[in-house]
């Protein structure tokens, strides 16, 4: 016998593991026709049978909300596998059974692989497979995909089902009086007219109409428009009625009833839990406070505020030590190496560039530690849960929250994994809106820019300003998402179930590992990518050098000063080392000399390639208060946002010629004419919103499936950022700030 067997299940239920275990090397990877979803096929030989195994994409549901779901569903309908092996994660039974119910409602022959029983056992959970099998009326075989346990029995059962050419009676779940009555009416109409029944059973079509399934509706409209309209009218009537009486819609009621069905099923002694009940109970009690409608959001704000306070308070001293260390390193190298290109490269390119980034390691580390506590304790999931309500208003999704948090929604993430995290979103429109707006979050690379500017210009209210920056990023992201969802990505919202894992005490080891992993990524990036870009930017800021003629002009000026001064003063500044021991006249002369040096350094930088780019951009950037040096940093920031700080460091250190001034970059900025809090604010806004870094743009283009969206993110974000920055700067200037 030759038969096709589909492996289906939630993501991470162990499908691929089982597939590999069954097919070994005899597998073949292709794509489903017309879409870029991977299709894995392989062969399993059971006695005389050749079982053709297909690994379906992982899904939580069988609606038409995502490509994976449509692919899985179309496969069921068009290829009619002899058996669907539904892989159910035993440690997460309730959630996994949601998909099982939908297969049963579809009426396809199902065999359940109750997988990960080892994991369940470790958590004190035992699942009664026999009882589950009796209640659902399908075979249930306990397995451990990773070790192959249960494999033989599973495949034997599947082979038997396919040999018997078994037809499964579709499961009928009650959805409450209103919906049930409508479904029954629709089933009659569907059967009478043979409406779509060549591929689906009547009840299933009725269910899909009730769930507003666009794919099925489109098919129905094409096959028999009058019947389709009759069905749609019934659905519209029920929807209106539910809206009036319960203030909800059919999909929500249906999801509730499916979970209700599962809940009832599980309550009949299917799951025995040794020690978790108590913990769940405590979790529920904690949640009545922490996710309370009114208290919850307040507590959430307080927690985030507390996180900033914690981070800034405790990281201040170590950040200071590191700054001191890099300052000392610069001075030391300065005295050790002869003047010249090499010295300039090492001090301005390497030490100031990389040091500027590494200096923030303690701050990042404290921030990550705080986030690890929130994440490991389960609080972060509550944050997502609470924000879900808000997100819907802006045309996004509960599960968008995670992508935002990963990108730096609390602070210190990265848009690249954030963009990847949008893969869990079901609706393509909400997914696109999310992946276009996650780059607005305060990623770990922007954080140092903000920290620098905040420390320099708003040092009295650091935690508060950082908090406002976070709120600003969210507000920007949500408003832009809304804007996109009513213009370029219009479409209705998708219903969604969000779960809350029980709270647990974080372990020190877990916290330590999480903190260190993320911090190490940051350090590694500073040592590799940032170092490379710093050196390139240093070269652009150094070459081409000033023409000899101009350099000589500065030398002549210096000589003239020295010659015109009284000889004893000239001798004094050449012999005395420390400024304190100089006479008043000597100090004045030295200041004049330094002025010339500074002018030369600035002229040199302006003459360089980067300087020219920065100066050219100045005609526009002036509107937002950015000078040419800032422009250099912002252009570099497109390569990687960390580079903004390091380039500012380099730009200002190339112009900084007083060897006794070892002050930090923030002190340098405060002392530089033209810089003031308003400029810092304008720059913060610009950095918050302008083009995502190059790597993110590539990711966005790839995940959105088109370069168009990568280009859109670059152009739209930069225009938005500039409009905001210029607006604030202009208004602020008018008001006299
Ligand atoms: P898929 O998303 O459904 O394809 O899931 P995978 O096959 O990739 O499995 C997800 C993870 O669960 C992997 O790390 C597997 O090694 C692990 N895994 C799969 N089955 C079992 C099992 O029965 N027991 C345990 N302990 N781990 C499993
Ligand atoms: Mg897989």
XYZ file of C-alpha atoms and ligand atoms in Angstrom:
766
model
C 0.000 0.000 0.000
C 1.134 3.515 -0.736
C -0.429 6.300 1.304
C 0.180 9.954 2.070
C 0.428 10.943 5.691
C 0.546 14.566 6.836
C 2.367 15.688 9.990
C 0.530 18.655 11.464
C 0.708 20.530 14.733
C 1.528 23.767 16.514
C 4.951 25.296 15.957
C 7.519 23.669 18.287
C 5.392 20.631 18.974
C 8.162 18.421 17.522
C 6.971 17.914 13.951
C 10.334 18.306 12.304
C 12.013 16.142 14.918
C 9.512 13.358 14.320
C 9.758 13.826 10.582
C 13.526 13.421 10.672
C 13.224 10.482 13.010
C 10.842 8.781 10.575
C 12.395 9.571 7.240
C 16.078 9.863 8.091
C 18.022 10.782 4.995
C 15.195 9.912 2.636
C 13.701 13.349 2.489
C 13.195 15.999 -0.084
C 12.660 19.718 0.458
C 10.674 21.836 -1.983
C 8.061 24.552 -1.862
C 4.291 24.405 -1.865
C 3.059 25.463 -5.295
C 3.070 29.219 -5.764
C 4.187 30.197 -2.273
C 7.486 30.380 -0.406
C 6.473 27.985 2.357
C 8.847 25.066 2.649
C 7.441 21.628 1.926
C 9.323 18.645 3.310
C 8.541 15.186 2.065
C 9.999 11.812 2.902
C 9.289 8.124 2.896
C 8.746 5.774 5.826
C 8.589 2.057 5.183
C 6.315 0.130 7.527
C 6.330 -3.602 6.777
C 5.068 -3.696 3.162
C 3.672 -0.218 3.217
C 5.294 2.824 1.729
C 4.149 5.804 3.702
C 4.706 9.138 2.036
C 5.215 11.664 4.831
C 4.684 15.425 4.461
C 5.751 17.882 7.193
C 3.079 20.615 7.134
C 3.881 24.135 8.336
C 3.265 24.635 12.060
C 0.009 26.467 12.847
C -2.185 27.187 15.834
C -5.333 27.256 13.818
C -6.829 26.496 10.410
C -8.350 29.822 9.571
C -7.152 31.718 6.527
C -5.283 34.348 8.526
C -1.773 33.321 7.586
C -0.013 31.717 4.685
C 0.938 28.685 6.819
C -2.659 28.079 7.769
C -3.861 28.348 4.199
C -1.123 25.991 3.016
C -1.930 23.410 5.712
C -5.622 23.639 4.991
C -5.317 23.490 1.202
C -3.149 20.433 1.579
C -5.901 18.697 3.570
C -8.496 19.580 0.992
C -6.683 19.040 -2.271
C -4.280 16.225 -1.490
C -6.607 14.420 0.919
C -3.952 12.643 2.996
C -5.017 9.196 4.203
C -4.207 10.222 7.780
C -3.240 13.413 9.536
C -0.840 12.740 12.376
C -1.571 15.627 14.704
C 1.414 16.227 16.949
C 0.253 17.522 20.273
C 2.625 18.861 22.894
C 1.550 17.039 26.053
C 3.116 19.694 28.266
C 0.867 22.286 26.642
C -2.204 20.209 26.030
C -5.031 22.745 26.114
C -3.480 25.079 23.632
C -2.455 22.295 21.247
C -5.873 20.693 21.247
C -7.287 23.846 19.687
C -5.820 22.818 16.359
C -6.871 19.201 16.900
C -10.479 20.302 17.255
C -10.310 22.030 13.919
C -9.070 18.905 12.171
C -11.870 16.999 13.809
C -14.393 19.606 12.704
C -13.047 19.326 9.190
C -13.689 15.603 9.345
C -10.257 14.425 8.218
C -8.930 11.103 9.606
C -6.748 12.020 12.578
C -4.248 10.142 14.683
C -2.832 12.040 17.641
C 0.844 11.776 18.555
C 0.924 12.846 22.199
C 4.461 14.165 22.059
C 6.902 15.484 24.675
C 5.523 13.246 27.374
C 9.007 13.411 28.894
C 8.758 17.182 29.245
C 5.266 16.895 30.672
C 6.452 14.323 33.164
C 9.262 16.563 34.339
C 6.706 19.238 35.017
C 4.624 16.835 37.023
C 1.976 16.469 34.331
C 0.551 13.079 33.341
C -1.870 12.835 30.440
C -4.293 9.947 30.268
C -3.939 8.974 26.596
C -6.591 6.246 26.644
C -9.209 8.489 28.084
C -8.388 11.273 25.647
C -8.643 8.773 22.806
C -12.069 7.613 23.974
C -13.433 11.120 24.451
C -12.223 12.389 21.082
C -12.799 9.129 19.258
C -9.367 9.089 17.614
C -6.226 7.051 18.389
C -3.800 8.780 20.789
C -0.228 7.453 20.878
C 2.247 8.799 23.474
C 5.612 9.655 21.877
C 8.972 11.248 22.548
C 10.011 12.418 19.100
C 13.542 13.132 20.174
C 14.283 9.564 21.177
C 11.934 7.815 18.766
C 9.857 6.378 21.593
C 6.370 5.394 20.354
C 7.341 5.801 16.706
C 6.561 2.187 15.691
C 3.167 2.123 17.349
C 2.274 5.509 15.898
C 3.129 4.509 12.358
C 1.452 1.129 12.761
C -1.754 2.876 13.810
C -1.497 5.378 10.974
C -0.933 2.585 8.442
C -3.955 0.742 9.763
C -6.188 3.801 9.464
C -5.096 4.400 5.899
C -5.606 0.752 4.971
C -9.163 0.805 6.291
C -9.822 3.913 4.232
C -11.409 5.274 7.327
C -13.764 8.247 7.122
C -14.041 10.383 10.194
C -17.417 11.834 11.143
C -16.916 15.549 11.637
C -16.948 16.658 15.255
C -19.868 18.899 16.180
C -19.194 21.499 18.813
C -22.003 23.611 20.171
C -21.412 27.348 19.764
C -24.379 28.555 21.750
C -27.968 28.949 20.655
C -27.646 31.845 18.212
C -24.739 30.508 16.246
C -25.914 26.894 16.333
C -29.291 27.826 14.858
C -27.670 29.858 12.105
C -25.221 27.043 11.361
C -28.069 24.569 11.043
C -29.944 26.859 8.624
C -26.812 27.342 6.577
C -26.060 23.619 6.445
C -29.466 22.995 4.870
C -28.918 25.639 2.213
C -25.412 24.359 1.524
C -26.517 20.754 1.151
C -29.508 21.588 -1.035
C -27.388 23.541 -3.471
C -24.283 21.328 -3.346
C -22.493 24.530 -2.513
C -18.711 23.862 -2.427
C -19.463 20.377 -1.080
C -17.208 18.643 -3.569
C -14.299 19.601 -1.329
C -15.652 20.378 2.132
C -18.377 19.097 4.388
C -21.436 21.314 4.784
C -20.928 22.142 8.438
C -17.356 23.137 7.864
C -18.352 25.551 5.102
C -20.992 26.999 7.387
C -18.354 27.401 10.130
C -15.996 29.152 7.766
C -18.713 31.541 6.643
C -19.452 32.239 10.273
C -15.757 32.917 10.883
C -15.679 35.354 7.970
C -13.133 33.281 6.115
C -12.172 35.372 3.099
C -10.775 32.492 1.071
C -13.892 30.331 1.351
C -16.155 33.319 0.768
C -14.332 34.231 -2.408
C -14.651 30.623 -3.621
C -18.343 30.593 -2.796
C -19.001 33.879 -4.534
C -17.430 32.450 -7.667
C -19.320 29.170 -7.588
C -22.828 30.372 -6.813
C -23.272 34.035 -5.993
C -26.975 33.948 -4.958
C -26.377 31.127 -2.451
C -23.246 32.841 -1.183
C -25.257 35.979 -0.550
C -27.948 34.085 1.309
C -25.301 32.614 3.606
C -23.689 35.972 4.119
C -27.009 37.481 5.086
C -27.488 34.843 7.761
C -24.017 35.545 9.112
C -24.614 39.286 9.080
C -27.846 38.812 11.024
C -26.157 36.735 13.723
C -23.226 39.118 13.888
C -25.495 42.099 14.420
C -27.454 40.237 17.009
C -24.340 39.223 18.917
C -23.042 42.740 18.695
C -26.277 44.089 20.177
C -26.680 41.522 22.910
C -23.152 40.554 23.916
C -21.028 43.291 22.350
C -18.890 40.732 20.563
C -18.552 38.938 17.232
C -18.957 35.311 16.079
C -15.234 34.447 15.872
C -14.748 35.438 19.504
C -17.715 33.347 20.646
C -16.515 30.412 18.588
C -13.007 30.592 20.040
C -14.528 30.756 23.523
C -16.618 27.664 22.880
C -13.720 25.701 21.452
C -11.653 26.494 24.522
C -14.656 25.708 26.655
C -14.887 22.323 24.955
C -11.211 21.660 25.607
C -11.494 22.843 29.165
C -14.397 20.509 29.788
C -12.511 17.663 28.098
C -9.398 18.158 30.182
C -11.380 18.510 33.385
C -12.600 14.918 33.010
C -9.399 13.604 34.499
C -7.240 13.734 31.383
C -4.501 15.706 33.062
C -3.098 14.969 36.491
C -0.862 17.674 37.725
C 1.330 17.035 40.705
C 2.444 20.393 41.943
C 1.425 23.016 39.428
C -2.130 23.710 40.579
C -0.934 25.594 43.576
C 1.389 27.741 41.516
C -1.342 28.452 38.989
C -3.620 29.444 41.799
C -1.070 31.886 43.182
C -0.494 33.231 39.671
C -4.182 33.918 39.252
C -4.264 35.778 42.529
C -1.240 37.875 41.580
C -2.835 38.594 38.224
C -5.983 40.009 39.749
C -3.774 42.860 40.903
C -1.050 43.103 38.253
C -3.335 42.886 35.240
C -6.210 44.722 36.819
C -7.873 47.070 34.358
C -6.960 50.191 36.315
C -4.103 49.210 38.589
C -2.326 47.103 35.966
C -1.254 49.901 33.618
C -0.212 52.092 36.553
C 1.903 49.308 37.993
C 3.360 48.692 34.552
C 4.431 52.326 34.204
C 5.892 52.262 37.708
C 7.830 49.081 36.911
C 9.315 50.535 33.727
C 10.153 53.796 35.506
C 11.746 51.739 38.289
C 13.793 49.866 35.737
C 15.271 53.094 34.392
C 15.928 54.391 37.857
C 17.682 51.164 38.794
C 19.737 51.171 35.609
C 20.892 54.760 35.768
C 21.545 54.853 39.482
C 23.633 51.718 39.687
C 25.455 52.008 36.391
C 26.643 55.558 36.985
C 29.786 54.616 38.876
C 30.986 51.798 36.551
C 30.240 53.915 33.462
C 32.392 56.617 35.031
C 35.235 54.142 35.649
C 35.170 52.950 32.065
C 35.088 56.504 30.721
C 38.034 57.278 32.959
C 39.834 54.208 31.706
C 39.406 55.085 28.028
C 40.380 58.683 28.764
C 43.535 57.449 30.474
C 44.218 55.063 27.595
C 43.946 57.943 25.113
C 46.355 60.122 27.085
C 48.800 57.259 27.525
C 48.854 56.398 23.835
C 49.172 60.102 23.113
C 52.386 60.352 25.118
C 53.782 57.025 23.905
C 53.319 57.367 20.135
C 54.861 59.992 17.887
C 52.455 62.416 16.201
C 51.143 61.168 12.901
C 48.558 59.063 11.146
C 49.046 55.924 13.251
C 48.491 57.834 16.473
C 45.445 59.531 15.031
C 44.057 56.159 13.884
C 44.550 54.551 17.264
C 43.268 57.429 19.367
C 40.519 58.861 17.183
C 39.542 55.785 15.262
C 39.933 52.912 17.673
C 39.940 54.191 21.254
C 37.382 56.971 20.921
C 35.239 55.012 18.499
C 35.091 51.664 20.242
C 35.532 53.196 23.698
C 32.473 55.350 23.118
C 30.454 52.182 22.614
C 32.112 49.998 25.232
C 31.762 52.765 27.803
C 28.062 51.962 27.939
C 28.500 48.280 28.672
C 27.676 48.640 32.404
C 24.521 50.576 31.603
C 23.416 48.033 29.032
C 24.213 45.256 31.443
C 22.082 46.683 34.227
C 19.256 47.307 31.780
C 19.395 43.749 30.467
C 19.510 42.407 33.986
C 16.329 44.277 34.855
C 14.620 43.074 31.677
C 15.737 39.506 32.383
C 13.997 39.695 35.767
C 10.783 40.891 34.127
C 11.002 38.265 31.421
C 11.951 35.271 33.545
C 9.352 36.012 36.201
C 6.557 36.026 33.614
C 5.746 39.721 34.052
C 6.698 40.606 30.496
C 3.931 38.345 29.187
C 1.501 40.382 31.317
C 2.814 43.573 29.802
C 2.072 42.113 26.371
C -1.348 41.036 27.549
C -2.258 44.480 28.851
C -0.908 46.317 25.845
C -2.966 44.050 23.601
C -6.056 46.156 24.278
C -4.232 49.285 23.236
C -2.671 47.654 20.219
C -5.941 46.718 18.627
C -6.924 50.372 18.531
C -3.895 51.051 16.355
C -4.571 48.251 13.923
C -1.928 45.971 15.406
C -2.088 42.735 17.278
C -1.472 41.383 20.761
C 1.439 39.390 19.463
C 2.977 42.526 17.942
C 3.922 43.480 21.477
C 6.607 40.843 21.697
C 8.235 42.082 18.487
C 8.264 45.613 19.882
C 9.732 44.505 23.184
C 12.408 42.436 21.449
C 13.267 45.486 19.348
C 13.795 47.578 22.461
C 10.286 48.480 23.599
C 11.467 48.637 27.170
C 14.974 49.591 26.092
C 17.992 47.873 24.696
C 16.814 45.364 22.128
C 17.467 45.038 18.436
C 15.170 45.527 15.463
C 16.684 42.589 13.609
C 15.320 39.849 15.910
C 12.293 42.117 16.357
C 11.531 41.957 12.660
C 11.994 38.177 12.805
C 9.660 37.967 15.803
C 6.805 39.271 13.652
C 6.706 35.855 12.025
C 4.345 34.701 14.759
C 1.752 37.225 13.594
C -1.110 35.641 11.775
C -2.460 38.404 9.628
C -0.158 39.619 6.878
C -1.386 43.194 7.207
C -0.802 43.423 10.944
C 2.513 41.720 10.459
C 3.630 44.243 7.867
C 2.505 47.160 10.015
C 4.455 45.681 12.931
C 7.642 45.037 11.055
C 7.631 48.531 9.601
C 7.253 50.129 13.021
C 9.501 48.003 15.267
C 12.592 49.995 14.185
C 11.177 52.982 16.106
C 11.894 51.227 19.396
C 14.924 52.191 21.463
C 17.309 49.486 20.402
C 20.539 48.823 22.234
C 22.396 50.878 19.652
C 20.309 54.005 20.039
C 20.442 53.760 23.806
C 24.026 55.065 24.073
C 23.095 58.024 21.857
C 20.228 58.904 24.156
C 22.254 58.165 27.266
C 25.004 60.468 26.018
C 22.678 63.331 25.173
C 20.593 62.898 28.293
C 23.685 62.809 30.508
C 25.011 65.920 28.807
C 21.912 68.081 28.656
C 19.257 66.678 30.975
C 21.439 65.316 33.743
C 19.007 66.278 36.511
C 16.189 64.131 35.209
C 17.895 61.197 33.536
C 15.394 58.496 34.449
C 12.423 60.703 33.640
C 13.758 61.767 30.251
C 14.638 58.193 29.320
C 11.123 57.213 30.308
C 9.696 59.956 28.098
C 11.901 58.827 25.232
C 10.445 55.347 25.580
C 6.891 56.663 25.638
C 7.736 58.805 22.610
C 9.031 55.815 20.682
C 5.878 53.835 21.425
C 3.607 56.740 20.584
C 5.459 57.228 17.299
C 5.324 53.536 16.452
C 1.618 53.213 17.248
C 0.618 56.370 15.397
C 2.621 55.392 12.347
C 1.118 51.888 12.516
C -2.342 53.415 12.574
C -1.437 55.681 9.699
C -0.180 52.721 7.665
C -3.221 50.617 8.559
C -5.635 53.240 7.254
C -3.596 54.016 4.131
C -1.105 51.671 2.495
C -2.041 48.510 4.454
C -5.781 48.739 4.972
C -7.823 45.771 6.207
C -9.846 44.329 9.090
C -8.338 43.172 12.401
C -7.781 39.505 13.275
C -9.093 37.917 16.484
C -6.455 36.381 18.672
C -5.978 34.409 21.892
C -3.225 35.409 24.283
C -1.985 33.218 27.075
C -0.437 33.990 30.424
C 2.130 31.504 31.726
C 2.245 31.168 35.524
C 4.637 33.412 37.437
C 7.858 31.887 38.592
C 10.842 32.991 40.604
C 13.742 33.741 38.280
C 16.863 31.756 39.046
C 20.176 33.547 39.431
C 21.685 31.327 36.817
C 18.933 32.147 34.319
C 19.223 35.873 34.970
C 22.959 35.757 34.703
C 22.912 33.834 31.430
C 20.270 36.080 29.843
C 22.068 39.229 30.878
C 25.426 37.987 29.776
C 24.266 36.632 26.388
C 22.827 39.982 25.391
C 25.666 42.023 26.822
C 28.198 39.828 25.101
C 26.440 40.311 21.754
C 26.766 44.039 22.294
C 30.455 43.820 23.194
C 31.173 41.526 20.275
C 29.516 43.931 17.899
C 31.613 46.784 19.297
C 34.737 44.737 18.758
C 33.937 43.754 15.175
C 31.358 45.663 13.147
C 31.690 48.906 15.043
C 35.475 48.753 15.009
C 35.450 48.276 11.231
C 32.990 51.081 10.614
C 34.859 53.349 13.051
C 38.049 52.882 11.091
C 36.338 53.537 7.768
C 34.739 56.653 9.146
C 38.025 57.761 10.687
C 39.629 57.408 7.245
C 36.827 59.405 5.673
C 37.319 62.045 8.341
C 41.079 62.162 7.846
C 41.505 62.009 4.069
C 42.067 63.950 1.965
C 44.329 65.936 4.315
C 44.685 69.707 4.211
C 46.738 70.928 1.222
C 50.303 71.893 2.156
C 49.699 75.559 1.409
C 46.924 75.849 3.966
C 48.845 73.884 6.564
C 51.821 76.158 6.135
C 49.586 79.176 6.573
C 48.656 77.913 10.047
C 52.331 77.258 10.837
C 53.220 80.764 9.784
C 50.521 82.178 12.033
C 51.869 80.172 14.956
C 55.435 81.272 14.287
C 54.314 84.880 14.062
C 52.716 84.643 17.480
C 55.790 83.075 19.029
C 58.105 85.625 17.470
C 56.036 88.626 18.476
C 55.834 87.471 22.122
C 58.588 88.375 24.599
C 61.341 85.736 24.404
C 61.059 84.714 28.064
C 57.338 83.888 27.658
C 58.023 81.819 24.547
C 60.749 79.949 26.382
C 58.444 79.419 29.337
C 55.681 77.652 27.424
C 58.188 75.441 25.705
C 59.868 74.321 28.932
C 57.141 74.283 31.595
C 54.973 71.189 31.548
C 52.029 71.924 33.798
C 49.546 74.692 33.250
C 49.440 75.628 36.955
C 53.078 76.722 36.910
C 52.723 79.091 33.960
C 52.709 82.845 34.314
C 49.644 84.789 33.259
C 51.190 85.999 30.023
C 52.274 82.502 29.076
C 48.751 81.195 29.636
C 47.356 83.854 27.338
C 49.855 82.999 24.628
C 49.169 79.315 24.971
C 45.450 79.921 24.629
C 46.052 81.835 21.400
C 48.180 78.989 20.071
C 45.538 76.430 20.963
C 42.968 78.509 19.169
C 44.982 78.257 16.000
C 45.375 74.508 16.507
C 41.670 74.099 16.944
C 40.962 76.136 13.834
C 43.412 74.004 11.870
C 41.876 70.783 13.135
C 38.431 71.980 12.240
C 39.494 73.141 8.790
C 41.154 69.774 8.229
C 38.052 67.846 9.239
C 35.876 70.044 7.053
C 38.213 69.452 4.144
C 37.980 65.661 4.531
C 35.552 63.482 2.590
C 33.232 63.046 5.569
C 33.463 66.746 6.321
C 32.368 67.583 2.799
C 29.423 65.228 3.008
C 28.459 66.681 6.370
C 28.832 70.237 5.131
C 26.761 69.569 2.024
C 23.976 68.149 4.142
C 24.156 71.120 6.461
C 22.056 73.257 4.109
C 19.112 71.005 4.958
C 20.042 69.765 8.427
C 20.340 73.343 9.684
C 16.554 73.362 9.920
C 16.791 70.789 12.671
C 19.838 72.345 14.313
C 22.393 69.742 13.234
C 25.847 70.928 12.275
C 28.110 69.149 9.827
C 29.780 67.030 12.524
C 26.442 65.670 13.673
C 25.587 64.948 10.032
C 28.709 62.820 9.698
C 27.617 60.831 12.738
C 24.071 60.409 11.441
C 25.212 59.206 8.037
C 27.530 56.726 9.789
C 24.586 55.694 11.959
C 22.868 54.255 8.944
C 25.568 51.571 8.855
C 24.959 50.820 12.545
C 23.345 53.107 15.087
C 26.136 52.572 17.614
C 28.351 54.507 15.252
C 26.485 57.735 16.016
C 28.146 57.985 19.420
C 31.518 56.751 18.292
C 31.538 59.136 15.331
C 30.555 62.074 17.474
C 33.415 60.962 19.697
C 35.825 60.893 16.794
C 34.548 64.123 15.216
C 34.915 66.020 18.429
C 38.196 64.435 19.374
C 39.732 65.256 15.994
C 38.838 68.845 16.696
C 39.913 68.596 20.307
C 43.538 69.488 20.618
C 44.000 70.410 24.235
C 45.862 67.418 25.680
C 44.950 68.418 29.228
C 41.281 68.233 28.446
C 40.467 64.593 29.048
C 36.805 65.301 29.728
C 34.161 62.902 28.479
C 32.300 63.362 25.237
C 29.224 64.638 27.054
C 31.317 67.376 28.683
C 32.832 68.232 25.318
C 29.385 68.571 23.764
C 28.108 70.814 26.544
C 31.134 73.050 26.090
C 30.810 73.252 22.304
C 29.121 76.400 21.026
C 25.899 75.687 19.163
C 24.970 72.727 21.351
C 22.124 73.250 23.762
C 19.268 71.195 25.202
C 17.009 72.031 22.250
C 19.560 70.678 19.767
C 19.932 67.543 21.897
C 16.164 67.092 21.917
C 15.930 67.528 18.176
C 18.752 65.023 17.684
C 17.113 62.522 20.050
C 13.913 62.731 18.002
C 15.770 62.310 14.749
C 17.756 59.297 15.964
C 14.565 57.762 17.344
C 12.755 57.803 14.027
C 15.181 57.992 11.134
C 16.054 55.184 8.689
C 16.606 51.788 10.363
C 20.210 50.618 10.237
C 21.300 48.849 7.091
C 20.965 45.326 8.505
C 17.403 46.036 9.639
C 16.477 47.382 6.221
C 17.705 44.178 4.623
C 15.682 42.135 7.133
C 12.552 44.195 6.584
C 12.833 43.765 2.832
C 13.311 40.027 3.226
C 10.508 39.499 5.726
C 8.069 41.737 3.885
C 8.954 39.909 0.690
C 9.841 43.019 -1.300
C 12.566 45.629 -1.537
C 9.801 48.146 -1.889
C 9.166 47.948 1.860
C 12.853 48.205 2.719
C 13.087 51.360 0.638
C 9.849 52.614 2.133
C 11.230 52.211 5.664
C 14.339 54.199 4.767
C 12.672 57.082 2.991
C 9.499 57.365 5.047
C 11.262 57.105 8.406
C 13.912 59.646 7.507
C 11.334 62.132 6.249
C 9.225 61.606 9.360
C 12.235 61.977 11.649
C 13.409 65.114 9.936
C 9.972 66.705 9.989
C 9.679 66.046 13.730
C 13.196 67.185 14.558
C 12.944 70.319 12.427
C 9.495 71.105 13.814
C 10.657 70.858 17.403
C 13.833 72.805 16.707
C 12.051 75.613 14.876
C 9.263 75.969 17.422
C 11.729 75.692 20.300
C 13.948 78.359 18.774
C 10.992 80.683 18.298
C 10.094 80.230 21.951
C 13.636 81.176 22.879
C 15.037 77.814 24.047
P 8.368 21.835 15.048
O 8.338 23.320 15.122
O 7.029 21.270 15.359
O 8.972 21.315 13.794
O 9.267 21.354 16.288
P 10.721 20.761 16.298
O 10.740 19.387 15.753
O 11.664 21.737 15.697
O 10.955 20.631 17.855
C 11.067 21.725 18.715
C 11.989 21.395 19.879
O 11.425 20.398 20.703
C 13.328 20.849 19.440
O 14.310 21.422 20.272
C 13.219 19.359 19.672
O 14.474 18.784 19.954
C 12.318 19.296 20.881
N 11.520 18.079 20.944
C 10.751 17.553 19.974
N 10.118 16.456 20.422
C 10.492 16.277 21.726
C 10.166 15.323 22.742
O 9.361 14.420 22.560
N 10.762 15.488 23.940
C 11.612 16.514 24.198
N 12.163 16.622 25.402
N 11.922 17.422 23.265
C 11.377 17.320 22.042
Mg 9.526 22.454 12.078
